Coordinates of C-alpha atoms in Angstrom, one line a residue:
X1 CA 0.0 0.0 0.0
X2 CA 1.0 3.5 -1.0
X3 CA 1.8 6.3 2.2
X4 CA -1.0 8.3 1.0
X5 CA -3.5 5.4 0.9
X6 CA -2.7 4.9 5.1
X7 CA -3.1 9.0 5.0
X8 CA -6.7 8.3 3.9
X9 CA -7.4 5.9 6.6
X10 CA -5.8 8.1 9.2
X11 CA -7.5 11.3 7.7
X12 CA -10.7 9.0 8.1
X13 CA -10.2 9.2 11.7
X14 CA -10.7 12.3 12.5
X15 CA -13.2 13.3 9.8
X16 CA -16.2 11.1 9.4
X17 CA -17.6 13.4 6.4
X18 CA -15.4 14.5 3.9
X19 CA -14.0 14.9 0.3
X20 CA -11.5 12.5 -1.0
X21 CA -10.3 14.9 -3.7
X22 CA -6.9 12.9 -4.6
X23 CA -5.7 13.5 -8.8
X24 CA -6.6 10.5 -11.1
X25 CA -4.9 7.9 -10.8
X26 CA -3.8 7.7 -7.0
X27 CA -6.1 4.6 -6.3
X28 CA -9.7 6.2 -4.3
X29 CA -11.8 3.9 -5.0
X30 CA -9.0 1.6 -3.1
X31 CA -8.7 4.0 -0.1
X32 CA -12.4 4.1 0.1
X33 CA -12.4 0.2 0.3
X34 CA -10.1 0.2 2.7
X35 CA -11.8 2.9 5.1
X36 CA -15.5 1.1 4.6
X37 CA -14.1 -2.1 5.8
X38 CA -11.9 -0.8 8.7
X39 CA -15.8 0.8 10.2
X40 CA -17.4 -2.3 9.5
X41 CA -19.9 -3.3 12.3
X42 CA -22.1 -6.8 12.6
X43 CA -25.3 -6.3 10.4
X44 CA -24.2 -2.9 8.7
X45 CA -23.6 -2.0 5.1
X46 CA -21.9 0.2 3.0
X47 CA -23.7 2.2 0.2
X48 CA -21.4 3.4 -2.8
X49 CA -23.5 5.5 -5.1
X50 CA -21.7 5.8 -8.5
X51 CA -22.4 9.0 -10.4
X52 CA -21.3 7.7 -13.8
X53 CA -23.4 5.0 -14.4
X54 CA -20.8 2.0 -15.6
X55 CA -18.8 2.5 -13.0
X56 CA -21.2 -0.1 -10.5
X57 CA -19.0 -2.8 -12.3
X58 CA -15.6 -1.3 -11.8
X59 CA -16.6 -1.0 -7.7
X60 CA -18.4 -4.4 -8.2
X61 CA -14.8 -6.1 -9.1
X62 CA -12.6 -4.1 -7.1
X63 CA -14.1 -4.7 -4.0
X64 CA -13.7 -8.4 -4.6
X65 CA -9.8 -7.6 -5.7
X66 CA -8.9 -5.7 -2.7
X67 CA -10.9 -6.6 0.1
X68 CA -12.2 -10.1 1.6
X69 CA -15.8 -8.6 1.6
X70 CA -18.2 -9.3 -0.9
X71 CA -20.8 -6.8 -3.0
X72 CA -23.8 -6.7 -4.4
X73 CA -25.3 -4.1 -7.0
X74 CA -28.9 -3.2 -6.5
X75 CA -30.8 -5.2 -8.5
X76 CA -28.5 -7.8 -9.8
X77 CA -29.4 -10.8 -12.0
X78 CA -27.0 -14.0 -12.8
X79 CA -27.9 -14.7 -16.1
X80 CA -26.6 -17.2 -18.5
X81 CA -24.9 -14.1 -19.8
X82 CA -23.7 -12.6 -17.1
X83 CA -24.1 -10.1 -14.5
X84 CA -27.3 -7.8 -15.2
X85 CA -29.2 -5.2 -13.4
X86 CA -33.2 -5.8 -13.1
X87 CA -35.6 -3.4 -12.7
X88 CA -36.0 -0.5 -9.7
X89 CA -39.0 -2.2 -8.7
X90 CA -35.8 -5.3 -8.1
X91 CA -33.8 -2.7 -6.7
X92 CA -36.2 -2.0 -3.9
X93 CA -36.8 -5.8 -3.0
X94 CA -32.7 -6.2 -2.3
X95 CA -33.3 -3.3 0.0
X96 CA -36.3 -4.7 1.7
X97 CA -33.9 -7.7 2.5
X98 CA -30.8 -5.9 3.3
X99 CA -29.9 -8.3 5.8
X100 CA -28.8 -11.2 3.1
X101 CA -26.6 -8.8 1.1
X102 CA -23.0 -8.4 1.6
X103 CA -21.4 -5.4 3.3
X104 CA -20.5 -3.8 0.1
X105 CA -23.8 -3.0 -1.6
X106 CA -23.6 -0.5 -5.3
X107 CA -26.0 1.8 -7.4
X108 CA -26.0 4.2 -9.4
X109 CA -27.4 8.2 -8.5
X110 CA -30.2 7.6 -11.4
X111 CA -31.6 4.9 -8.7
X112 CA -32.9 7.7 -6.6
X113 CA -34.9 9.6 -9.1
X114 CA -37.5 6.2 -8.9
X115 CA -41.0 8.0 -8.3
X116 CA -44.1 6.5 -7.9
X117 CA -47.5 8.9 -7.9
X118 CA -49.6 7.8 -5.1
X119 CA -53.0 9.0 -6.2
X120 CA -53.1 11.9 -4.0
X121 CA -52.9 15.3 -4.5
X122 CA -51.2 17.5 -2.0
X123 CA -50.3 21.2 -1.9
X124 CA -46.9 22.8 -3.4
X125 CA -47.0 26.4 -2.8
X126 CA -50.0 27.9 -4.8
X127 CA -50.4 24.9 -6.9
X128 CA -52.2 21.6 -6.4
X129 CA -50.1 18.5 -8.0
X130 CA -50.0 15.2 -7.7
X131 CA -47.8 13.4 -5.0
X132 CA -44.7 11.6 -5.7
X133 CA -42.9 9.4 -3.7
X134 CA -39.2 8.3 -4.0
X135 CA -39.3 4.8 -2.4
X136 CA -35.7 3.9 -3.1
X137 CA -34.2 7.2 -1.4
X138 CA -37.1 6.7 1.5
X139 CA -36.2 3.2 2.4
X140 CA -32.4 4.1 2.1
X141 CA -33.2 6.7 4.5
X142 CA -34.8 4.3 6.8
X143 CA -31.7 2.1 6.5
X144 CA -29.5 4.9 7.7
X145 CA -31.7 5.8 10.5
X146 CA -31.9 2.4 11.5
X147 CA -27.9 2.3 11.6
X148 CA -27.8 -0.6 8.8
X149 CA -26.1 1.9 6.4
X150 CA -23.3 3.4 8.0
X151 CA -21.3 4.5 5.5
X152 CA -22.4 5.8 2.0
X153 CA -19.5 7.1 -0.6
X154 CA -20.7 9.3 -3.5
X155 CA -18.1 8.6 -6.4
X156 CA -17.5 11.1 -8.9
X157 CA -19.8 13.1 -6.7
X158 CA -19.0 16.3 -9.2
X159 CA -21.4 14.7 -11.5
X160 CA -24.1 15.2 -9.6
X161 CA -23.5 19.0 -9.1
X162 CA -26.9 20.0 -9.6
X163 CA -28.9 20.7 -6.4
X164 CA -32.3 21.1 -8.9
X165 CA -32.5 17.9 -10.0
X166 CA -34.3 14.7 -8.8
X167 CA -30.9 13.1 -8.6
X168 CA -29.2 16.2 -6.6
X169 CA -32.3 16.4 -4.4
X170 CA -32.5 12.6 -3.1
X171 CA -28.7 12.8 -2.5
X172 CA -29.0 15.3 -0.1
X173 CA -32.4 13.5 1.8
X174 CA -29.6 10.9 2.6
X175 CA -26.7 11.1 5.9
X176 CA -25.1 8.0 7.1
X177 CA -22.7 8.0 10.0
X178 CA -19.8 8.3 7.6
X179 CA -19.9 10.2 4.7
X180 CA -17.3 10.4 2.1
X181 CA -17.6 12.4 -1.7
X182 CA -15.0 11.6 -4.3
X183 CA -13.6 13.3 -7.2
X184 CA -10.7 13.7 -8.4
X185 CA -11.6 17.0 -10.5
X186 CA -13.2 19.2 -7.1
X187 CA -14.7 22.3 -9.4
X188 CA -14.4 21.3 -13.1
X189 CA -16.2 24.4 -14.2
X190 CA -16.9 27.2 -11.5
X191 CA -17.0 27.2 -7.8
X192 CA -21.0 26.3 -8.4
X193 CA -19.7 23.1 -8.7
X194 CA -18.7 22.5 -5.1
X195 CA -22.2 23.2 -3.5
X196 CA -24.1 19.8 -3.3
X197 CA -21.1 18.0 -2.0
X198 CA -20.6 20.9 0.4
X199 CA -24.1 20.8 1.3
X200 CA -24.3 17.0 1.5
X201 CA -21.5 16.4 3.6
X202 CA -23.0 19.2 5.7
X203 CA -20.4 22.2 5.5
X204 CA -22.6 24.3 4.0
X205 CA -25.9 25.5 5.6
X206 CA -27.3 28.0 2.8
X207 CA -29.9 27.3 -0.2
X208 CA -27.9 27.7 -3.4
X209 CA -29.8 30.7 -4.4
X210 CA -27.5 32.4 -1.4
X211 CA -24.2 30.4 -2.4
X212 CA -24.0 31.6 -5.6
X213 CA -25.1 35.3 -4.6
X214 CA -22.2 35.1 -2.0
X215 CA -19.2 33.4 -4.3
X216 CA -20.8 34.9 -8.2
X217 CA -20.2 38.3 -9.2
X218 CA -23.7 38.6 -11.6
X219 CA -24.6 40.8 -14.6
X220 CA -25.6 40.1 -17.9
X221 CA -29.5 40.5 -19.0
X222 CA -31.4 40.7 -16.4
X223 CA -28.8 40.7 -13.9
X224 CA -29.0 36.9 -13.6
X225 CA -25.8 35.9 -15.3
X226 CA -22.3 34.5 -14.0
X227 CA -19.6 37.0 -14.7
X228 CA -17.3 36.2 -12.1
X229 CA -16.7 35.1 -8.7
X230 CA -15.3 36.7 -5.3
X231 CA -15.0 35.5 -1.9
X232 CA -13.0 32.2 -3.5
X233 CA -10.9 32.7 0.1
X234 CA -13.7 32.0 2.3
X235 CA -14.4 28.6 -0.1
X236 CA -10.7 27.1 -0.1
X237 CA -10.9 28.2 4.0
X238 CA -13.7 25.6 4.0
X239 CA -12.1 22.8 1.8
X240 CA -8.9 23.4 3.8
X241 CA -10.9 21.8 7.0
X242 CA -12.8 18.8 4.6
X243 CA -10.7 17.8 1.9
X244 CA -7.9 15.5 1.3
X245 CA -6.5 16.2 -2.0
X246 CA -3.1 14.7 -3.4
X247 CA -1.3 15.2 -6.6
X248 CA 0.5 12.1 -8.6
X249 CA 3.4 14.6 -8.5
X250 CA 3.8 14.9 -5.1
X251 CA 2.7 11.5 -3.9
X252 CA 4.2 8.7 -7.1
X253 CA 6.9 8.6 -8.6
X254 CA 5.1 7.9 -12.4
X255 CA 6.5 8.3 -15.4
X256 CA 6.0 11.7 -17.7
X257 CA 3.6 12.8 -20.3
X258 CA 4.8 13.6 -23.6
X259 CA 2.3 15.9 -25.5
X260 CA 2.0 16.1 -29.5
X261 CA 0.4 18.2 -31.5
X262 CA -0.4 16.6 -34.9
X263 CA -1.4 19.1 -37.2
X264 CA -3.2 17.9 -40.8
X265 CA -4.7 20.0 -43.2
X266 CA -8.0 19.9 -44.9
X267 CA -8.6 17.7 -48.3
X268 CA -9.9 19.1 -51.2
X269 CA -13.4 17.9 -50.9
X270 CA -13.2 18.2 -47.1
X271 CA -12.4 22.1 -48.0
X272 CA -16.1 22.7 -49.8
X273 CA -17.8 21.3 -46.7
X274 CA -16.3 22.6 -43.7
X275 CA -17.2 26.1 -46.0
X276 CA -20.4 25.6 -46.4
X277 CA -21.1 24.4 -43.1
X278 CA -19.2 27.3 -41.7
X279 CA -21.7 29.6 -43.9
X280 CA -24.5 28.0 -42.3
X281 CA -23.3 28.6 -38.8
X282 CA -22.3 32.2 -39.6
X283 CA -25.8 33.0 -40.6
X284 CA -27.1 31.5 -37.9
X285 CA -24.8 34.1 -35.6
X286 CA -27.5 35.7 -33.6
X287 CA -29.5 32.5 -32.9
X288 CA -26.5 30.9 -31.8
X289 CA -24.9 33.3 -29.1
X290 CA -28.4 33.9 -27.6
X291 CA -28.7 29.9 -27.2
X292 CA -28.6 28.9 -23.7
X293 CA -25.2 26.2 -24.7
X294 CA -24.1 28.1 -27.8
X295 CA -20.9 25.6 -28.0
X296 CA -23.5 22.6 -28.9
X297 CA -24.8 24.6 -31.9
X298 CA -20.9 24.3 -33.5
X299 CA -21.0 20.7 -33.4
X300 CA -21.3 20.2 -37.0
X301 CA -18.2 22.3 -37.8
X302 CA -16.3 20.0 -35.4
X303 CA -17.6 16.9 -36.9
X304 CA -16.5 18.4 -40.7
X305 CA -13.3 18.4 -39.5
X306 CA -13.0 14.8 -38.6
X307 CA -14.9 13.2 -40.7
X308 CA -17.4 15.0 -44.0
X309 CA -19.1 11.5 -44.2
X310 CA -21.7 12.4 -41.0
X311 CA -22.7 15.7 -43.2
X312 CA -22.7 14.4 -46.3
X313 CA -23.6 11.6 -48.7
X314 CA -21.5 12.0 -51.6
X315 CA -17.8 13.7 -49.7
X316 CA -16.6 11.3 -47.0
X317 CA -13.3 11.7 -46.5
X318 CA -10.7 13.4 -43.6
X319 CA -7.6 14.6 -43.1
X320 CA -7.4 13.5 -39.6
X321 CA -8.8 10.3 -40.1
X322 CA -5.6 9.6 -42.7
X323 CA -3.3 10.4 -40.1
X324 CA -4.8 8.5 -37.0
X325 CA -4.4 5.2 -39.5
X326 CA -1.0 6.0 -39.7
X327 CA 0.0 7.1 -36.0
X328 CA -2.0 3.9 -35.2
X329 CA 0.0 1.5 -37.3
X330 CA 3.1 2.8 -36.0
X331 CA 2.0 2.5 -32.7
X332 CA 1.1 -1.3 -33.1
X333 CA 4.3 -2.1 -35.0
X334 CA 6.5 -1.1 -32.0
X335 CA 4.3 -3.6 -29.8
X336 CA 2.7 -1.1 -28.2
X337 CA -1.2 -0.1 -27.4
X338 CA -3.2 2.9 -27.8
X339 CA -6.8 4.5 -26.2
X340 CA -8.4 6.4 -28.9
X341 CA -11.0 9.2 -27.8
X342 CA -13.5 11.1 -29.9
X343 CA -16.5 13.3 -28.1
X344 CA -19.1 11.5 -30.5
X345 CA -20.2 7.9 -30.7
X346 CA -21.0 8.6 -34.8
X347 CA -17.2 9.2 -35.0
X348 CA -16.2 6.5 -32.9
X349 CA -18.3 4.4 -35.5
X350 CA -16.0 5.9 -38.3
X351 CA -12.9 5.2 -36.4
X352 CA -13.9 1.8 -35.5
X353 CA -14.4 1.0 -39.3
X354 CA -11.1 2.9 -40.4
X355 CA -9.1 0.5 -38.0
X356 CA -11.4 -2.9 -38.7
X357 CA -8.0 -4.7 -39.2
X358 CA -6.6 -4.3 -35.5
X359 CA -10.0 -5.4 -34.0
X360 CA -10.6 -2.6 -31.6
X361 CA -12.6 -2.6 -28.4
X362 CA -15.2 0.2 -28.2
X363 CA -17.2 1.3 -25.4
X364 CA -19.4 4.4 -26.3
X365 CA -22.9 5.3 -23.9
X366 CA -24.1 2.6 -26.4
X367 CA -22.0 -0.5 -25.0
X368 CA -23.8 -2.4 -21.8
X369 CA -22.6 -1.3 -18.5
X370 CA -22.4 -5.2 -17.7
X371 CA -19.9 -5.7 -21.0
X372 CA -17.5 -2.9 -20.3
X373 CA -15.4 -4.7 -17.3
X374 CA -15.1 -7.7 -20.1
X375 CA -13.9 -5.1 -22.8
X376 CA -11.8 -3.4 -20.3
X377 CA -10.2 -7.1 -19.0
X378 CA -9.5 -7.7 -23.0
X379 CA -7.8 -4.6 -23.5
X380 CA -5.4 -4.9 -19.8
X381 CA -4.2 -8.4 -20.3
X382 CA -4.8 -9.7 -23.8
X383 CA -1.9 -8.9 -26.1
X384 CA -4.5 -9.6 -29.1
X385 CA -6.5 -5.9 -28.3
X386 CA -3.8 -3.4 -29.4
X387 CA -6.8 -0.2 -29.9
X388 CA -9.2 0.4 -27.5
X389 CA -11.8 3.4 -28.8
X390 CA -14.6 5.3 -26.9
X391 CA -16.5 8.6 -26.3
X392 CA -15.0 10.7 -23.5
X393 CA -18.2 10.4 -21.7
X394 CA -17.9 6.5 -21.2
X395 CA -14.5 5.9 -21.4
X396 CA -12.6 9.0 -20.0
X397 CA -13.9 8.2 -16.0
X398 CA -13.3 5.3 -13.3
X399 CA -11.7 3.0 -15.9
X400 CA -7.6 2.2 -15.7
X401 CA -6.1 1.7 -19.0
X402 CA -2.7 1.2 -17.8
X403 CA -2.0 -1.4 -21.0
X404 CA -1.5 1.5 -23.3
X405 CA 1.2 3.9 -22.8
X406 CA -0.4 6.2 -25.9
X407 CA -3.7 8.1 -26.0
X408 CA -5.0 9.8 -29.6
X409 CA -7.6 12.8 -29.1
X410 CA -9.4 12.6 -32.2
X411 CA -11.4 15.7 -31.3
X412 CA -11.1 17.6 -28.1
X413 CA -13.6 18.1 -24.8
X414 CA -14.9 21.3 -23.9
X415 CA -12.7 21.4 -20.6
X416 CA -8.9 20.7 -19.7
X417 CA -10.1 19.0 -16.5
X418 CA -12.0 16.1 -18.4
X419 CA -9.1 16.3 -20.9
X420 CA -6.6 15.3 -18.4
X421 CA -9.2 13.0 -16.7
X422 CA -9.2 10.9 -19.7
X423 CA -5.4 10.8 -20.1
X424 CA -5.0 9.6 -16.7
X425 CA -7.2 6.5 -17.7
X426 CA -4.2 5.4 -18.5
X427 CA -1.4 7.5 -16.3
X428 CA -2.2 6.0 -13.5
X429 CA -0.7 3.6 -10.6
X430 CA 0.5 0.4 -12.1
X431 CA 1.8 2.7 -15.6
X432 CA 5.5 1.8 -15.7
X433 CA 6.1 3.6 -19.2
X434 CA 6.1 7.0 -20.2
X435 CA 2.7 8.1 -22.2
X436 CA 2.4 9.7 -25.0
X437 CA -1.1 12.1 -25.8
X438 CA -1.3 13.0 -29.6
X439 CA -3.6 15.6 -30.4
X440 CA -5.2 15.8 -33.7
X441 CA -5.7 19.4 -35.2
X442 CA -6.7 20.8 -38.3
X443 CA -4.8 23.8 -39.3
X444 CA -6.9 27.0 -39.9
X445 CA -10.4 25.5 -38.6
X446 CA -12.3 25.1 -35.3
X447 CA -10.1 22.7 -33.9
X448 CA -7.1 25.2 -33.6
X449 CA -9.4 27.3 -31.6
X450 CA -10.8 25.0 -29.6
X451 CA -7.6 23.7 -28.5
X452 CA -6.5 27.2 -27.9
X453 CA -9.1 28.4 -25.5
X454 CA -8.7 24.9 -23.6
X455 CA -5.2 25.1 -23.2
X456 CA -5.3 28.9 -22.1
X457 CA -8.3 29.1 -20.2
X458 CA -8.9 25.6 -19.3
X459 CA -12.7 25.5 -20.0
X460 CA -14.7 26.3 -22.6
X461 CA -17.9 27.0 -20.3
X462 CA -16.7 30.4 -20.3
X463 CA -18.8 31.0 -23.2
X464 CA -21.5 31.0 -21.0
X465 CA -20.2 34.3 -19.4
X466 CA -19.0 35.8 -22.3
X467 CA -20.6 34.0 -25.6
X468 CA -20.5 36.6 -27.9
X469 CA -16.5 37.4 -28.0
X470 CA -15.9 33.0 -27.3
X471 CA -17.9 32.5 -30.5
X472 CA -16.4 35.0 -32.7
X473 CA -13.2 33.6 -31.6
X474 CA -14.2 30.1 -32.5
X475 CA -16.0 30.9 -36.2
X476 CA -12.1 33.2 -36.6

């Protein structure tokens, strides 16, 4: 065991709620194992709520590889083909018999948003709705309250950010004993981001309304708007009492990074579409910037620029996709492996088809959460799966990728922090080589800009705050 793994258990000690905000890579979900079974108690449980929703496996198999406790995911059905997940309605009827589960028992944060309408109608403010009940979330109460759950861990607890939604609101309905949130990216966009773990683990007394009134400075129409932020000090005062946060840098001794920019330049027929895609958007200019995500409206002049086949039916052809076949072949022909990440599963589609011949894994939103440990398995110890491909969204969290020492951006993510999160799939404890992170850029388009703002500013949300100068600068 690593020195700051026992830090966690001796940090443990003297906080029972707090953040475990270690860098990717430095082995949480181990340290959270660890903690949960050094509290254990006759008849008690654990809870682990997963906020990306494949990563109940991933918890599911390392609980079994670290600890000499069993677990259980809510609702879980041996089949003939494996380990499935039944219905909510199943879910509940493992919690009515909590007693004949292992310690370790997994969901996922959609669980809570079950709701049943009872028929009744009850008052909510000036209106008269129907009443909804969240039976999961209430009998999870019960179970805390009874002292059968003792400890609940919320993992990539900055998922579940919003304090509005179902989700947000059954999370903070729940309190256990022992409480810990992990993340290994604390405030991925703006201070916002901190309130519902701050408010869950109970550090943080105030409705958001008067959080973000105290920490946003706010203009903008109506007066509404983000445009800044003050009183940071008084927020990093209050992590300095709840959070245990670790850099790789400071803690391992892992290997480097190497980043490469590979530049390519648009083909002929690529040219005509990225320009008339590019018209399109500009004369949609107005509509765009006063869009509530105007980033989501440049999609298709992102996707032009890695592959014109998605636009159009008679051009299908890219630059990029030319140069990942041969960055990829290079990479296989020194013995090595490579993670390949795209932001769309329609590209990862294309990419999958380009590099047919090295039968690559994929695992996109699309792929079962209950095959991706198998995929993942393939990749890590079969020398046969050289190319492992996925969206950032499914493959960039709570997977280790430690097999390959080289990861290929086809197209980039909005922010620097899920950037480096899905780098560190792979940059992780057990990497013994140096990785390499090639980053695919077309010359004089979107993607220069793109990359630009993410290097320099780290996130791309700021074109919520200031949309009209961001977009100009990405349609330059």
């Amino acid at each position: 065991m690593f020195q700051h793994q026992v830090e966690a258990e001796r940090y443990a000690e003297t906080h029972k709620r707090f953040l475990l905000g270690d860098e990717q890579g430095l082995g949480k979900t181990l340290q959270v194992i660890n903690i949960a079974s050094k509290y254990k108690q006759p008849n008690t449980h654990c809870l682990i709520i997963c906020g990306v929703n494949g990563l109940k496996y991933n918890w599911y198999e390392e609980v079994y590889k670290h600890s000499d406790e069993e677990a259980h995911i809510l609702g879980q059905k041996m089949t003939k083909n494996g380990l499935r997940i039944g219905s909510n309605k199943d879910k509940l009827a493992d919690l009515e018999c909590i007693d004949d589960l292992p310690y370790f028992i997994i969901t996922n944060i959609e669980t809570l948003r079950y709701k049943v309408k009872t028929g009744n109608k009850v008052r909510q403010g000036r209106k008269i709705v129907d009443e909804t009940l969240y039976p999961i979330t209430a009998k999870l109460q019960a179970l805390c309250r009874e002292g059968k759950i003792i400890i609940i861990a919320a993992d990539e607890c900055h998922k579940m950010k919003n304090s509005s939604s179902e989700q947000g609101e059954q999370l903070l309905r729940l309190s256990a004993d022992r409480e810990i949130a992990m993340t290994g990216t604390p405030m991925m966009n703006s201070p916002l981001d901190l309130y519902i773990i701050l408010k869950w683990l109970g550090y943080e007394d105030h409705s958001f309304y008067q959080f973000k009134f105290h920490f946003c400075r706010l203009g903008g129409y109506g007066g509404h708007e983000v445009v800044g932020y003050k009183n940071l000090y008084q927020l990093q005062e209050v992590l300095d009492t709840m959070m245990l946060r670790r850099l790789k840098n400071e803690v391992l001794d892992l290997p480097e990074k190497v980043y490469k920019n590979e530049y390519v330049e648009l083909l002929d027929k690529q040219k005509t579409v990225y320009a008339d895609v590019y018209r399109a958007v500009k004369n949609e200019i107005d509509l765009i910037i006063s869009s509530p995500n105007p980033l989501s409206r440049l999609i298709r002049l992102r996707q032009a620029t890695g592959y014109t086949g998605i636009l159009s039916s008679k051009v299908k052809e890219s630059a990029k996709l030319n140069r990942l076949g041969e960055i990829v072949k290079d990479i296989i022909e020194s013995g090595e492996k490579c993670v390949i990440f795209s932001n769309w599963t329609q590209m990862t589609d294309v990419i999958q088809e380009t590099l047919k011949k090295y039968k690559p894994l994929v695992i996109t939103g699309n792929t079962a959460d209950a095959d991706r440990p198998k995929l993942i398995a393939k990749f890590q110890n079969d020398p046969e799966y050289k190319v492992m491909i996925g969206t950032i969204g499914a493959l960039g969290t709570g997977v280790t990728l430690t097999a390959a020492n080289n990861v290929i951006f086809y197209d980039h993510p909005w922010s620097m922090a899920i950037y480096e999160q899905a780098v560190d799939r792979c940059h992780r404890i057990g990497q013994k080589n140096s990785i390499t992170v090639y980053n695919l850029i077309t010359k004089d388009t979107i993607d220069e800009r793109v990359w630009t703002i993410v290097k320099e500013k780290g996130e791309l949300s700021d074109a919520v705050i200031d949309k009209e100068s961001t977009v100009a600068y990405l349609l330059s």
